[in-house]
């Protein structure tokens, strides 16, 4: 029986996704004036699939069970967007990147609040409700 029923690890995976997305958005913004740079994006679906594979791969109870498809350690599921917004072939839309940055920050803040709530609950239980 898991002490946290998997909630902490799920929140951790979500925070890892948000951190990866933050890095990709930052790279896009940093390369806004780089000629022929194509904007990158993090695929939530691929990130989710990697997290599910990592979560359940260790739970095979019998060698006759099928393996999950995919590799949990294959790295960041980053895809390149092939649109050109500038005359120099650059594919970064600064307004979109800034909106994505704000959305990701709100998402990350919500995750940190949730994980803090989990730890505060555990601390309250340990202290006996005091």
Backbone as a ProteinNet text record, in pm:
[ID]
protein_1_A
[PRIMARY]
XXXXXXXXXXXXXXXXXXXXXXXXXXXXXXXXXXXXXXXXXXXXXXXXXXXXXXXXXXXXXXXXXXXXXXXXXXXXXXXXXXXXXXXXXXXXXXXXXXXXXXXXXXXXXXXXXXXXXXXXXXXXXXXXXX
[TERTIARY]
83.7	0	88.5	60	136	85.4	176.3	140.3	62.4	99.2	35.8	-59	-83.7	-170.1	-133.4	-7.2	39.9	23.5	-39.5	-67.1	60.4	154.2	279	355.2	361.2	434	362.8	231	156.5	183.1	180.6	210.8	354.6	445.6	585	598.7	530.8	534.9	475.8	369.1	308.2	403.5	475	572.4	690.7	730	836.2	793.3	667.5	614	617	569.8	565.4	705.6	800.7	938.5	997	968.7	1016.1	954.6	826.2	758.2	817.8	850.3	912.3	1044.6	1125.6	1254.7	1237.9	1141.3	1119	1068.5	975.7	924.6	1037.9	1121.3	1234.4	1330.9	1355.7	1441.4	1379.6	1248.7	1181.4	1193.2	1169.9	1178	1321.8	1418.5	1558.6	1600.7	1535.7	1571.1	1472.6	1404.1	1302.6	1362.1	1488.2	1552.1	1651	1659.2	1751.8	1695	1766.9	1716.7	1696.2	1586.6	1549.2	1529.5	1515.6	1486.3	1338.7	1309.9	1172.3	1131.5	1017.1	967.6	941.5	965.3	943.6	828.1	770.6	659.2	670.3	618.2	618.1	480.5	478.1	353.2	303.6	189.5	133.2	98.8	46.8	7.9	128.6	240.3	361.7	415.8	409.6	455	369.6	240.2	148.6	176.6	199.1	227.4	356.7	458.7	584.6	563.7	483.3	457.9	380.1	282.8	204.4	292.8	376.6	468.5	560.5	613.8	704.8	630.4	506.2	427.3	393	357.1	305	404.7	518.4	614.6	663.2	683.1	731.8	625.2	501.4	391.6	356.6	441.1	417	436.3	332.4	337.4	372.2	376	405.4	483.5	583.8	666.4	587.3	471	388.1	304.7	300	224.9	296.4	218.9	275.7	344.9	451.9	517.3	435.7	440.7	379.3	465.2	402.3	477	542.6	657.8	727.6	838	916.5	1030.1	1023.2	1014.3	997.9	1120.3	1235.3	1355.8	1402.1	1312.8	1353.7	1379.5	1364.6	1392.3	1266.5	1285.7	1173.9	1098.5	966	886.3	862.1	961.2	952.9	928.7	835.1	809.3	834.1	868.5	901.2	780	743.8	635.5	696	645.3	706	641.2	604	547.4	654.8	652.4	745.6	665.9	695.9	623.5	700.5	830.6	914.1	972.7	1021	1079.3	1209.8	1273.2	1399.8	1380.9	1257	1230	1211.4	1212.1	1196.3	1051.6	1032.1	898.6	847.5	898.9	857.1	756.8	638.3	537.1	549.1	608.1	639.1	513.1	404.5	280.1	228.8	235.3	191.5	281.7	412.1	506.5	484.1	458.6	434.9	304.1	202	75.7	95.9	172.3	202.2	282.9	374.2	455.4	368.2	273.4	182.9	94	41.5	-43.5	34.1	156	238.9	272.8	294.7	326.1	207	86.5	-34.5	-49.3	-25.3	-32.7	68.2	192.2	296.8	262.9	213.5	175.5	63.5	-32.7	-140.7	-86.5	8.9	69.7	145.7	220.4	295.7	202.7	91.8	-6.7	-65.4	-93.5	-152.3	-54.6	71	169.4	199.3	199.3	215.3	99.7	-20.7	-136.8	-123.8	-71.5	-50.5	48.1	159.4	259.2	209.2	129.8	72.1	-23.2	-99.3	-188.7	-109.5	-1.8	82.5	144	188.7	246.4	143.6	20.7	-86.1	-113.2	-114.7	-137	-23.1	100	215	211.1	170.3	164.3	41.8	-46.7	-165.7	-275.4	-279.6	-384.1	-356.4	-237.5	-203.3	-139.4
-117.6	0	124.3	215.4	338.6	441	507.3	605.9	722.5	764.3	880	842.6	717.8	665.7	720.1	744.8	787	935	1009.8	1150.4	1231.4	1209	1285.1	1258.6	1134.1	1103.2	1160.1	1162.9	1223.1	1373.3	1438.2	1581.2	1608.1	1518.6	1532.8	1524	1428.6	1415.4	1538.8	1592.9	1713.7	1831.8	1840.6	1948.9	1931.9	1808.3	1782.7	1827	1798.3	1841.9	1994.4	2061.1	2206.1	2265.7	2205.9	2252.5	2236.7	2123.4	2098.6	2200.1	2227.6	2324.7	2463.8	2497.9	2627.4	2642.8	2536.8	2541.5	2560.7	2490.2	2500.1	2639.3	2692.4	2827.6	2929.2	2914.1	3005.2	2999.2	2879.5	2865.8	2936.1	2920.3	2986	3138	3191.8	3336.2	3385.6	3309.8	3348.7	3350.1	3269.9	3259.7	3332.2	3431.8	3502.3	3573.3	3612.5	3682.4	3595.9	3467.5	3378	3337.8	3363.3	3325.7	3174.5	3137.6	2998.7	2911.2	2970.6	2893.3	2855.9	2731.4	2683.5	2664.8	2719.2	2710.1	2565	2534.2	2399.6	2402.9	2286.9	2274.2	2139.3	2131.8	2006.9	1944.3	1819.8	1748.8	1692.5	1740.7	1690.9	1543.1	1503.9	1363.7	1270.5	1309.8	1227.9	1225.5	1340.7	1346.9	1257.9	1261.3	1177.8	1029.9	994.2	854.5	808.1	895.1	859.8	840.1	927.4	916.6	789.7	756.4	634.5	512.1	512.2	399.7	383.7	495.2	488.6	442.5	486	453.2	304.4	247.3	111.4	5.5	45.3	-52.9	-141.3	-87.2	-164.7	-251.4	-241.4	-315.1	-445	-488.3	-617	-725.3	-801.8	-903.6	-1040.9	-1051.7	-1180.4	-1154.8	-1236	-1216.6	-1238.9	-1302.5	-1326.2	-1204.4	-1103.6	-981.8	-903.2	-831.9	-750.9	-628.2	-586.6	-460.2	-346.6	-231.8	-112.9	-64.2	-3.1	50.2	180.3	208.2	332.3	309.4	413.2	406.8	526.7	502.5	610.9	701.2	653.3	733.8	789.3	804.9	845.5	994.3	1072.3	1215.2	1295.9	1422.9	1515.8	1498.9	1485.6	1475.3	1613.6	1667.8	1801.7	1789.1	1868.3	1867.3	2006.6	2013.4	2139.3	2185.6	2311.1	2371.1	2431.3	2396.5	2437.7	2560.4	2656.5	2780.4	2888.2	2974.5	3087.4	3215.9	3292.1	3416	3539.6	3527.9	3642.3	3625.4	3734.5	3732	3652.2	3627.3	3553.6	3403.5	3354.5	3212.5	3169.3	3264	3233.5	3194.7	3089.8	3038.9	3068.7	3171.9	3204.3	3318.9	3293.9	3397.9	3443.7	3560.3	3607.5	3622.1	3668.8	3683.7	3548.5	3447.9	3313.5	3256.5	3277.6	3226.1	3291	3421.3	3490.3	3443.2	3418.7	3365.4	3224.4	3142.2	3006.6	3010.9	3106.9	3122.7	3155.8	3247.6	3284.2	3166.9	3095.2	2978.5	2871.6	2846.3	2745.8	2787.1	2916.4	2964.6	2943.8	2970.1	2947.4	2799	2714.5	2569.7	2522.7	2571.4	2532.9	2580.7	2702.4	2754.6	2671.3	2629.6	2545	2410.8	2355.1	2228.1	2243.4	2352.7	2371.3	2393.3	2462.8	2480.5	2345.6	2261.8	2129.9	2041.2	2039.9	1955.8	2009.9	2142.3	2200.9	2161.4	2158.3	2114.8	1970.8	1885.4	1744.8	1732.7	1805.6	1798.4	1861.8	1967	2027.1	1930.4	1855.3	1754.2	1647.3	1600.8	1500.1	1554.8	1679.5	1741.2	1752.5	1786.6	1794.8	1659.2	1554.6	1419.1	1377.6	1407.6	1369.7	1440.3	1568	1644.7	1611.4	1531	1492.5	1597	1674.6	1776	1904.8	1921.7	2044	2146.2
0	0	0	-88	-98.5	2.1	67.6	167.9	107.5	-11.3	-73.2	-186.1	-206.1	-313.1	-450.8	-474.3	-605.5	-634.8	-547.3	-574.2	-586.2	-497.3	-499.7	-629.4	-672.8	-796.9	-919	-917.5	-1028.3	-1033.4	-916.9	-912.2	-954.6	-916	-957.3	-1109	-1170.4	-1316.2	-1383.6	-1327.8	-1383.9	-1372.3	-1260.4	-1243.7	-1339.6	-1365.2	-1462.7	-1602.2	-1637.9	-1767.3	-1775.6	-1670.7	-1670.3	-1678.8	-1610.7	-1615.8	-1756.2	-1819.1	-1954.7	-2051.1	-2033.4	-2119.6	-2099.5	-1975.6	-1945.5	-2019.2	-2020	-2088.5	-2238.4	-2297.2	-2440.9	-2477.8	-2399.8	-2425.8	-2413	-2312.5	-2293.3	-2411.6	-2463	-2581	-2701	-2717.1	-2829	-2819	-2699.7	-2680.7	-2702.2	-2653.2	-2670	-2816.7	-2899.1	-3040.9	-3131.7	-3078	-3156.3	-3278.4	-3272.5	-3384.5	-3461.6	-3428.2	-3496.3	-3632.1	-3740.3	-3873	-3885.2	-3947.2	-3976.5	-3852.9	-3735.8	-3615.4	-3616.7	-3592	-3587.1	-3441.9	-3405.9	-3268.3	-3231	-3104.4	-3053.4	-2955.1	-2933.7	-2839.8	-2770.7	-2649.1	-2573.9	-2589.6	-2627.1	-2646	-2513.3	-2468	-2342.6	-2353.9	-2467.7	-2487.6	-2475.7	-2537.4	-2528.3	-2386.3	-2318.7	-2180.1	-2091.5	-2113.7	-2036.4	-2061.6	-2186.3	-2219.1	-2153	-2151.8	-2085.9	-1936.3	-1875.1	-1731.3	-1698.8	-1781.9	-1759.9	-1775.4	-1876.2	-1895.6	-1776.4	-1727.1	-1612.3	-1487.9	-1472.2	-1353.4	-1348.9	-1463.3	-1462.7	-1508.8	-1561.9	-1610	-1496.6	-1379.8	-1267.6	-1202.7	-1245.6	-1183.4	-1255.8	-1345.5	-1410.1	-1305.7	-1281.3	-1177.4	-1231.6	-1362.6	-1423.6	-1551.8	-1578.8	-1697.9	-1826.5	-1817	-1936	-1973.1	-1886.6	-1917.7	-2026.7	-2106.8	-2214	-2157.3	-2224.7	-2191.6	-2249	-2182.2	-2237.9	-2353.3	-2452.7	-2565.6	-2524.2	-2578.7	-2549.7	-2450.1	-2435.8	-2346.3	-2254.1	-2124.4	-2028.2	-2022.5	-2059.2	-2049.6	-2182.4	-2278	-2411.6	-2425	-2318.4	-2325.9	-2345.6	-2370.3	-2380.6	-2512.5	-2506.2	-2628.4	-2687.6	-2754.9	-2812	-2961.5	-3010.5	-3154.3	-3209.7	-3336.1	-3401.8	-3482.9	-3463.8	-3542.2	-3668.2	-3783.4	-3910	-3971.9	-3893.5	-3946.2	-3945.8	-4045.1	-4051.7	-4035.4	-3929.9	-3902.2	-3944.7	-3960.5	-3994.8	-4134.3	-4190	-4324	-4330	-4217.7	-4215.7	-4192.1	-4198.7	-4181.8	-4037.8	-3945.9	-3804	-3775.8	-3696.1	-3668.8	-3529.7	-3464.5	-3328.4	-3332	-3278.7	-3260.3	-3114.8	-3093	-2958.6	-2873.3	-2932	-2855.7	-2806.1	-2892.4	-2853.1	-2744.4	-2758.9	-2659.7	-2523.3	-2521.7	-2395.6	-2331.2	-2412.9	-2359.4	-2304.6	-2376.8	-2328.7	-2199.6	-2190.4	-2070.7	-1949.7	-1968.2	-1858.1	-1818.6	-1916.2	-1888.7	-1813.2	-1856.8	-1791.3	-1648.7	-1625.8	-1490.9	-1397.7	-1446.3	-1366.4	-1334.1	-1432.3	-1413.7	-1308.7	-1318.3	-1224.2	-1083	-1071.3	-940	-877.5	-958.2	-907.5	-858.8	-931.2	-889.6	-758.9	-744.9	-620.9	-502.3	-523.8	-416.3	-374.9	-471.7	-442.7	-367.2	-410.5	-343.2	-203.2	-187	-53.3	37	-17.6	60	105.4	17.8	54.4	171	160.8	267	396.2	386.6	507.5	576.9	498.3	554.7	627.9	566.9	629.8	758	754.1	873.3	983.7	951.5	1050.7	1114	1032.2	1083.3	1175.8	1136.3	1218.4	1353.8	1352.1	1477	1561	1508.2	1582.2	1579.7	1474.1	1459	1531.5	1583	1657.9	1569.5
[MASK]
++++++++++++++++++++++++++++++++++++++++++++++++++++++++++++++++++++++++++++++++++++++++++++++++++++++++++++++++++++++++++++++++++

